[in-house]
C-alpha cells in the first residue's frame, strides 16, 4: 500500500488496481493545515463568554420525510368484520378429528415401544394433547351455552319483550351453569363438589384462631 511519501512514484495502473481492491490511495497534493481554533474574547471580564449559534449541517439529512410502511394483518382489521366463533368451529371441525386420530396413534405407539426414554416422551405428548382437547371442549361448551342464551334473548325481543344484554356477571353465571350441567351428565359432579368442599375448608381453616399451648 502506498504511503503519502512514495504515492507519487506508484504508476497509475497500480493505483487503480489498489483502489479497486479496496486500498486507500493517498492524494499526493499537499494541503495546507487550516487551524479551526478561534480566539474567544469577552467584552468584559464579568460578562459570559459568547459562542456562535451556527452549527454545521450534516451531510446526510432527510429532506422529505418518508412514512414507514406498516405491515397489517387483514385477519385483525376492523374491515374484516367480527369473528363468528360458531361458524369458525363448524368450518374447522375436521381438525378436531385429525387431532383425535393422532392421539390414538400416539397411544398405540406407547403400547408398542420398549424404550424407556421414548415412553416418557410419548406420555408427555399424550398428556399435553389430551389437556388441549379437554380445554377446547370446555370452551366450545361455554360458547354453546352463551350462543343458546343469546338466541333465547333474541326470540324474547321478537315476541315483544324488552332487550336484555348480558353483562360480565351474567356471562359468568351461564358459564357456571354449563359447567355444572356437563359435570352432572358425565357423572363427575359428586367428585367435583367433594373437591370443592375440601378446598373451601382449607381456606376457612386459615382464619381459625390457633390453639393455645
PDB file of C-alpha atoms in Angstrom:
ATOM      1  CA  UNK A   1       0.000   0.000   0.000  1.00  0.00           C
ATOM      2  CA  UNK A   2       1.324   3.380  -0.982  1.00  0.00           C
ATOM      3  CA  UNK A   3       2.228   5.893   1.725  1.00  0.00           C
ATOM      4  CA  UNK A   4       1.985   9.680   1.326  1.00  0.00           C
ATOM      5  CA  UNK A   5       5.736   9.913   0.730  1.00  0.00           C
ATOM      6  CA  UNK A   6       6.006   7.453  -2.155  1.00  0.00           C
ATOM      7  CA  UNK A   7       2.437   7.631  -3.592  1.00  0.00           C
ATOM      8  CA  UNK A   8       3.609   9.839  -6.446  1.00  0.00           C
ATOM      9  CA  UNK A   9       6.103   7.151  -7.526  1.00  0.00           C
ATOM     10  CA  UNK A  10       3.362   4.495  -7.895  1.00  0.00           C
ATOM     11  CA  UNK A  11       2.211   4.064 -11.518  1.00  0.00           C
ATOM     12  CA  UNK A  12      -1.364   4.960 -12.412  1.00  0.00           C
ATOM     13  CA  UNK A  13      -2.272   1.336 -13.222  1.00  0.00           C
ATOM     14  CA  UNK A  14      -1.059   0.202  -9.799  1.00  0.00           C
ATOM     15  CA  UNK A  15      -3.024   2.933  -8.032  1.00  0.00           C
ATOM     16  CA  UNK A  16      -6.177   1.994  -9.952  1.00  0.00           C
ATOM     17  CA  UNK A  17      -5.650  -1.655  -9.027  1.00  0.00           C
ATOM     18  CA  UNK A  18      -5.196  -0.751  -5.356  1.00  0.00           C
ATOM     19  CA  UNK A  19      -8.326   1.365  -5.429  1.00  0.00           C
ATOM     20  CA  UNK A  20     -10.292  -1.498  -6.987  1.00  0.00           C
ATOM     21  CA  UNK A  21      -9.053  -3.930  -4.318  1.00  0.00           C
ATOM     22  CA  UNK A  22     -10.083  -1.601  -1.501  1.00  0.00           C
ATOM     23  CA  UNK A  23      -6.747   0.018  -0.631  1.00  0.00           C
ATOM     24  CA  UNK A  24      -6.773   3.739   0.036  1.00  0.00           C
ATOM     25  CA  UNK A  25      -4.887   5.852  -2.452  1.00  0.00           C
ATOM     26  CA  UNK A  26      -3.437   8.955  -0.861  1.00  0.00           C
ATOM     27  CA  UNK A  27      -3.595  12.262  -2.606  1.00  0.00           C
ATOM     28  CA  UNK A  28      -0.102  13.447  -3.436  1.00  0.00           C
ATOM     29  CA  UNK A  29      -1.003  17.113  -3.259  1.00  0.00           C
ATOM     30  CA  UNK A  30      -0.029  18.747  -0.049  1.00  0.00           C
ATOM     31  CA  UNK A  31      -2.874  20.609   1.558  1.00  0.00           C
ATOM     32  CA  UNK A  32      -2.313  23.432   3.981  1.00  0.00           C
ATOM     33  CA  UNK A  33      -3.405  22.683   7.502  1.00  0.00           C
ATOM     34  CA  UNK A  34      -6.135  25.097   8.489  1.00  0.00           C
ATOM     35  CA  UNK A  35      -6.438  25.691  12.176  1.00  0.00           C
ATOM     36  CA  UNK A  36     -10.022  25.828  13.405  1.00  0.00           C
ATOM     37  CA  UNK A  37      -9.095  27.257  16.753  1.00  0.00           C
ATOM     38  CA  UNK A  38     -10.623  30.618  17.297  1.00  0.00           C
ATOM     39  CA  UNK A  39      -9.714  33.072  19.963  1.00  0.00           C
ATOM     40  CA  UNK A  40     -12.764  33.735  22.066  1.00  0.00           C
ATOM     41  CA  UNK A  41     -12.757  37.067  23.830  1.00  0.00           C
ATOM     42  CA  UNK A  42     -15.032  38.761  26.291  1.00  0.00           C
ATOM     43  CA  UNK A  43     -16.093  42.355  26.035  1.00  0.00           C
ATOM     44  CA  UNK A  44     -15.882  42.495  29.797  1.00  0.00           C
ATOM     45  CA  UNK A  45     -14.358  40.040  32.220  1.00  0.00           C
ATOM     46  CA  UNK A  46     -17.615  39.974  34.161  1.00  0.00           C
ATOM     47  CA  UNK A  47     -19.713  39.079  31.112  1.00  0.00           C
ATOM     48  CA  UNK A  48     -20.298  35.479  29.993  1.00  0.00           C
ATOM     49  CA  UNK A  49     -18.420  34.056  27.051  1.00  0.00           C
ATOM     50  CA  UNK A  50     -20.313  34.410  23.766  1.00  0.00           C
ATOM     51  CA  UNK A  51     -20.421  31.461  21.374  1.00  0.00           C
ATOM     52  CA  UNK A  52     -21.796  31.342  17.868  1.00  0.00           C
ATOM     53  CA  UNK A  53     -25.135  29.559  17.450  1.00  0.00           C
ATOM     54  CA  UNK A  54     -24.214  28.431  13.936  1.00  0.00           C
ATOM     55  CA  UNK A  55     -23.647  24.710  13.545  1.00  0.00           C
ATOM     56  CA  UNK A  56     -22.521  22.754  10.533  1.00  0.00           C
ATOM     57  CA  UNK A  57     -25.336  20.912   8.756  1.00  0.00           C
ATOM     58  CA  UNK A  58     -24.835  17.165   8.439  1.00  0.00           C
ATOM     59  CA  UNK A  59     -24.075  15.750   5.027  1.00  0.00           C
ATOM     60  CA  UNK A  60     -26.904  13.212   5.198  1.00  0.00           C
ATOM     61  CA  UNK A  61     -30.316  14.520   6.166  1.00  0.00           C
ATOM     62  CA  UNK A  62     -33.933  13.738   5.323  1.00  0.00           C
ATOM     63  CA  UNK A  63     -35.207  16.437   3.014  1.00  0.00           C
ATOM     64  CA  UNK A  64     -38.612  14.762   2.583  1.00  0.00           C
ATOM     65  CA  UNK A  65     -39.771  12.516   5.402  1.00  0.00           C
ATOM     66  CA  UNK A  66     -40.971   9.179   4.012  1.00  0.00           C
ATOM     67  CA  UNK A  67     -43.556   7.397   6.119  1.00  0.00           C
ATOM     68  CA  UNK A  68     -42.572   3.939   7.191  1.00  0.00           C
ATOM     69  CA  UNK A  69     -44.744   1.255   5.666  1.00  0.00           C
ATOM     70  CA  UNK A  70     -46.892  -0.505   8.257  1.00  0.00           C
ATOM     71  CA  UNK A  71     -47.483  -4.211   7.827  1.00  0.00           C
ATOM     72  CA  UNK A  72     -51.083  -5.081   8.626  1.00  0.00           C
ATOM     73  CA  UNK A  73     -52.715  -8.444   9.153  1.00  0.00           C
ATOM     74  CA  UNK A  74     -56.165  -8.481   7.478  1.00  0.00           C
ATOM     75  CA  UNK A  75     -57.408 -11.066   9.992  1.00  0.00           C
ATOM     76  CA  UNK A  76     -57.318  -8.479  12.773  1.00  0.00           C
ATOM     77  CA  UNK A  77     -58.613  -5.485  10.834  1.00  0.00           C
ATOM     78  CA  UNK A  78     -61.992  -3.942  11.603  1.00  0.00           C
ATOM     79  CA  UNK A  79     -62.894  -4.088   7.898  1.00  0.00           C
ATOM     80  CA  UNK A  80     -62.807  -7.887   8.047  1.00  0.00           C
ATOM     81  CA  UNK A  81     -65.767  -7.923  10.433  1.00  0.00           C
ATOM     82  CA  UNK A  82     -66.206  -9.647  13.789  1.00  0.00           C
ATOM     83  CA  UNK A  83     -65.160 -13.223  14.393  1.00  0.00           C
ATOM     84  CA  UNK A  84     -68.045 -15.690  14.277  1.00  0.00           C
ATOM     85  CA  UNK A  85     -66.759 -18.381  16.621  1.00  0.00           C
ATOM     86  CA  UNK A  86     -69.618 -20.796  15.929  1.00  0.00           C
ATOM     87  CA  UNK A  87     -69.030 -20.628  12.180  1.00  0.00           C
ATOM     88  CA  UNK A  88     -65.276 -20.915  12.700  1.00  0.00           C
ATOM     89  CA  UNK A  89     -65.650 -24.051  14.842  1.00  0.00           C
ATOM     90  CA  UNK A  90     -68.018 -25.651  12.332  1.00  0.00           C
ATOM     91  CA  UNK A  91     -65.739 -24.850   9.387  1.00  0.00           C
ATOM     92  CA  UNK A  92     -62.621 -26.293  11.013  1.00  0.00           C
ATOM     93  CA  UNK A  93     -64.277 -29.138  12.918  1.00  0.00           C
ATOM     94  CA  UNK A  94     -62.319 -31.647  10.806  1.00  0.00           C
ATOM     95  CA  UNK A  95     -59.131 -30.575  12.599  1.00  0.00           C
ATOM     96  CA  UNK A  96     -60.501 -31.996  15.845  1.00  0.00           C
ATOM     97  CA  UNK A  97     -60.982 -35.353  14.106  1.00  0.00           C
ATOM     98  CA  UNK A  98     -57.359 -35.276  12.921  1.00  0.00           C
ATOM     99  CA  UNK A  99     -56.156 -34.489  16.443  1.00  0.00           C
ATOM    100  CA  UNK A 100     -58.221 -37.347  17.864  1.00  0.00           C
ATOM    101  CA  UNK A 101     -56.732 -39.802  15.365  1.00  0.00           C
ATOM    102  CA  UNK A 102     -53.203 -38.573  16.100  1.00  0.00           C
ATOM    103  CA  UNK A 103     -53.838 -39.056  19.823  1.00  0.00           C
ATOM    104  CA  UNK A 104     -54.953 -42.646  19.233  1.00  0.00           C
ATOM    105  CA  UNK A 105     -51.829 -43.290  17.125  1.00  0.00           C
ATOM    106  CA  UNK A 106     -49.625 -41.976  19.931  1.00  0.00           C
ATOM    107  CA  UNK A 107     -51.344 -44.301  22.393  1.00  0.00           C
ATOM    108  CA  UNK A 108     -50.726 -47.245  20.060  1.00  0.00           C
ATOM    109  CA  UNK A 109     -47.047 -46.288  19.786  1.00  0.00           C
ATOM    110  CA  UNK A 110     -46.841 -46.139  23.585  1.00  0.00           C
ATOM    111  CA  UNK A 111     -48.069 -49.732  23.813  1.00  0.00           C
ATOM    112  CA  UNK A 112     -45.584 -50.995  21.223  1.00  0.00           C
ATOM    113  CA  UNK A 113     -42.411 -49.150  22.199  1.00  0.00           C
ATOM    114  CA  UNK A 114     -39.906 -50.687  24.608  1.00  0.00           C
ATOM    115  CA  UNK A 115     -37.562 -47.726  25.012  1.00  0.00           C
ATOM    116  CA  UNK A 116     -37.906 -46.037  28.402  1.00  0.00           C
ATOM    117  CA  UNK A 117     -36.918 -42.634  27.004  1.00  0.00           C
ATOM    118  CA  UNK A 118     -39.376 -42.866  24.131  1.00  0.00           C
ATOM    119  CA  UNK A 119     -42.125 -43.973  26.530  1.00  0.00           C
ATOM    120  CA  UNK A 120     -41.610 -40.889  28.690  1.00  0.00           C
ATOM    121  CA  UNK A 121     -41.686 -38.614  25.642  1.00  0.00           C
ATOM    122  CA  UNK A 122     -44.874 -40.248  24.354  1.00  0.00           C
ATOM    123  CA  UNK A 123     -46.557 -39.983  27.766  1.00  0.00           C
ATOM    124  CA  UNK A 124     -45.690 -36.301  27.941  1.00  0.00           C
ATOM    125  CA  UNK A 125     -47.015 -35.674  24.424  1.00  0.00           C
ATOM    126  CA  UNK A 126     -50.228 -37.617  25.111  1.00  0.00           C
ATOM    127  CA  UNK A 127     -50.833 -35.662  28.326  1.00  0.00           C
ATOM    128  CA  UNK A 128     -50.346 -32.334  26.540  1.00  0.00           C
ATOM    129  CA  UNK A 129     -52.673 -33.210  23.679  1.00  0.00           C
ATOM    130  CA  UNK A 130     -55.329 -34.640  25.985  1.00  0.00           C
ATOM    131  CA  UNK A 131     -55.288 -31.467  28.093  1.00  0.00           C
ATOM    132  CA  UNK A 132     -55.515 -29.323  24.968  1.00  0.00           C
ATOM    133  CA  UNK A 133     -58.535 -31.260  23.701  1.00  0.00           C
ATOM    134  CA  UNK A 134     -60.278 -31.066  27.089  1.00  0.00           C
ATOM    135  CA  UNK A 135     -59.737 -27.310  27.205  1.00  0.00           C
ATOM    136  CA  UNK A 136     -61.086 -26.970  23.655  1.00  0.00           C
ATOM    137  CA  UNK A 137     -64.203 -28.978  24.543  1.00  0.00           C
ATOM    138  CA  UNK A 138     -64.719 -26.832  27.637  1.00  0.00           C
ATOM    139  CA  UNK A 139     -64.511 -23.612  25.617  1.00  0.00           C
ATOM    140  CA  UNK A 140     -66.901 -24.994  22.997  1.00  0.00           C
ATOM    141  CA  UNK A 141     -69.365 -25.984  25.721  1.00  0.00           C
ATOM    142  CA  UNK A 142     -69.281 -22.486  27.241  1.00  0.00           C
ATOM    143  CA  UNK A 143     -69.581 -20.850  23.832  1.00  0.00           C
ATOM    144  CA  UNK A 144     -72.536 -23.079  23.004  1.00  0.00           C
ATOM    145  CA  UNK A 145     -74.285 -22.087  26.243  1.00  0.00           C
ATOM    146  CA  UNK A 146     -73.725 -18.377  25.554  1.00  0.00           C
ATOM    147  CA  UNK A 147     -74.988 -18.757  21.983  1.00  0.00           C
ATOM    148  CA  UNK A 148     -78.112 -20.514  23.246  1.00  0.00           C
ATOM    149  CA  UNK A 149     -78.752 -17.748  25.775  1.00  0.00           C
ATOM    150  CA  UNK A 150     -78.340 -15.039  23.131  1.00  0.00           C
ATOM    151  CA  UNK A 151     -80.719 -16.871  20.815  1.00  0.00           C
ATOM    152  CA  UNK A 152     -83.318 -17.045  23.594  1.00  0.00           C
ATOM    153  CA  UNK A 153     -82.924 -13.308  24.206  1.00  0.00           C
ATOM    154  CA  UNK A 154     -83.436 -12.553  20.505  1.00  0.00           C
ATOM    155  CA  UNK A 155     -86.589 -14.665  20.488  1.00  0.00           C
ATOM    156  CA  UNK A 156     -87.840 -12.830  23.576  1.00  0.00           C
ATOM    157  CA  UNK A 157     -87.257  -9.457  21.899  1.00  0.00           C
ATOM    158  CA  UNK A 158     -89.045 -10.693  18.773  1.00  0.00           C
ATOM    159  CA  UNK A 159     -92.058 -11.632  20.913  1.00  0.00           C
ATOM    160  CA  UNK A 160     -92.289  -8.073  22.280  1.00  0.00           C
ATOM    161  CA  UNK A 161     -90.128  -8.129  25.415  1.00  0.00           C
ATOM    162  CA  UNK A 162     -87.509  -5.518  26.225  1.00  0.00           C
ATOM    163  CA  UNK A 163     -83.965  -6.361  25.112  1.00  0.00           C
ATOM    164  CA  UNK A 164     -81.613  -7.662  27.791  1.00  0.00           C
ATOM    165  CA  UNK A 165     -77.868  -7.530  27.246  1.00  0.00           C
ATOM    166  CA  UNK A 166     -75.680  -9.979  29.104  1.00  0.00           C
ATOM    167  CA  UNK A 167     -73.218  -8.373  31.478  1.00  0.00           C
ATOM    168  CA  UNK A 168     -69.985  -9.928  32.631  1.00  0.00           C
ATOM    169  CA  UNK A 169     -71.538 -11.412  35.778  1.00  0.00           C
ATOM    170  CA  UNK A 170     -74.436 -12.819  33.722  1.00  0.00           C
ATOM    171  CA  UNK A 171     -71.999 -14.495  31.352  1.00  0.00           C
ATOM    172  CA  UNK A 172     -70.190 -15.929  34.364  1.00  0.00           C
ATOM    173  CA  UNK A 173     -73.450 -17.437  35.615  1.00  0.00           C
ATOM    174  CA  UNK A 174     -74.134 -19.010  32.224  1.00  0.00           C
ATOM    175  CA  UNK A 175     -70.621 -20.492  32.185  1.00  0.00           C
ATOM    176  CA  UNK A 176     -71.065 -21.974  35.673  1.00  0.00           C
ATOM    177  CA  UNK A 177     -74.443 -23.460  34.752  1.00  0.00           C
ATOM    178  CA  UNK A 178     -72.952 -25.058  31.647  1.00  0.00           C
ATOM    179  CA  UNK A 179     -70.052 -26.434  33.672  1.00  0.00           C
ATOM    180  CA  UNK A 180     -72.311 -27.973  36.342  1.00  0.00           C
ATOM    181  CA  UNK A 181     -74.575 -29.453  33.694  1.00  0.00           C
ATOM    182  CA  UNK A 182     -71.594 -31.081  31.980  1.00  0.00           C
ATOM    183  CA  UNK A 183     -70.331 -32.473  35.303  1.00  0.00           C
ATOM    184  CA  UNK A 184     -73.761 -33.876  36.072  1.00  0.00           C
ATOM    185  CA  UNK A 185     -74.126 -35.516  32.658  1.00  0.00           C
ATOM    186  CA  UNK A 186     -70.674 -37.125  32.867  1.00  0.00           C
ATOM    187  CA  UNK A 187     -71.154 -38.317  36.475  1.00  0.00           C
ATOM    188  CA  UNK A 188     -68.326 -36.200  37.887  1.00  0.00           C
ATOM    189  CA  UNK A 189     -70.441 -33.759  39.882  1.00  0.00           C
ATOM    190  CA  UNK A 190     -70.128 -35.518  43.258  1.00  0.00           C
ATOM    191  CA  UNK A 191     -66.359 -35.797  42.910  1.00  0.00           C
ATOM    192  CA  UNK A 192     -66.090 -32.141  41.906  1.00  0.00           C
ATOM    193  CA  UNK A 193     -68.240 -30.993  44.831  1.00  0.00           C
ATOM    194  CA  UNK A 194     -66.194 -33.044  47.322  1.00  0.00           C
ATOM    195  CA  UNK A 195     -63.007 -31.483  45.991  1.00  0.00           C
ATOM    196  CA  UNK A 196     -64.571 -28.027  46.160  1.00  0.00           C
ATOM    197  CA  UNK A 197     -65.690 -28.527  49.787  1.00  0.00           C
ATOM    198  CA  UNK A 198     -62.225 -29.703  50.753  1.00  0.00           C
ATOM    199  CA  UNK A 199     -60.654 -26.652  49.127  1.00  0.00           C
ATOM    200  CA  UNK A 200     -63.067 -24.260  50.850  1.00  0.00           C
ATOM    201  CA  UNK A 201     -62.496 -25.978  54.199  1.00  0.00           C
ATOM    202  CA  UNK A 202     -58.744 -25.493  53.869  1.00  0.00           C
ATOM    203  CA  UNK A 203     -59.320 -21.799  53.112  1.00  0.00           C
ATOM    204  CA  UNK A 204     -61.602 -21.358  56.130  1.00  0.00           C
ATOM    205  CA  UNK A 205     -59.123 -23.178  58.358  1.00  0.00           C
ATOM    206  CA  UNK A 206     -56.586 -20.398  57.838  1.00  0.00           C
ATOM    207  CA  UNK A 207     -58.832 -17.901  59.603  1.00  0.00           C
ATOM    208  CA  UNK A 208     -59.437 -20.076  62.670  1.00  0.00           C
ATOM    209  CA  UNK A 209     -57.594 -18.988  65.831  1.00  0.00           C
ATOM    210  CA  UNK A 210     -54.573 -21.060  66.725  1.00  0.00           C
ATOM    211  CA  UNK A 211     -54.794 -23.394  69.698  1.00  0.00           C
ATOM    212  CA  UNK A 212     -53.403 -22.095  72.967  1.00  0.00           C
ATOM    213  CA  UNK A 213     -50.435 -24.071  74.231  1.00  0.00           C
TER     214      UNK A 213
END
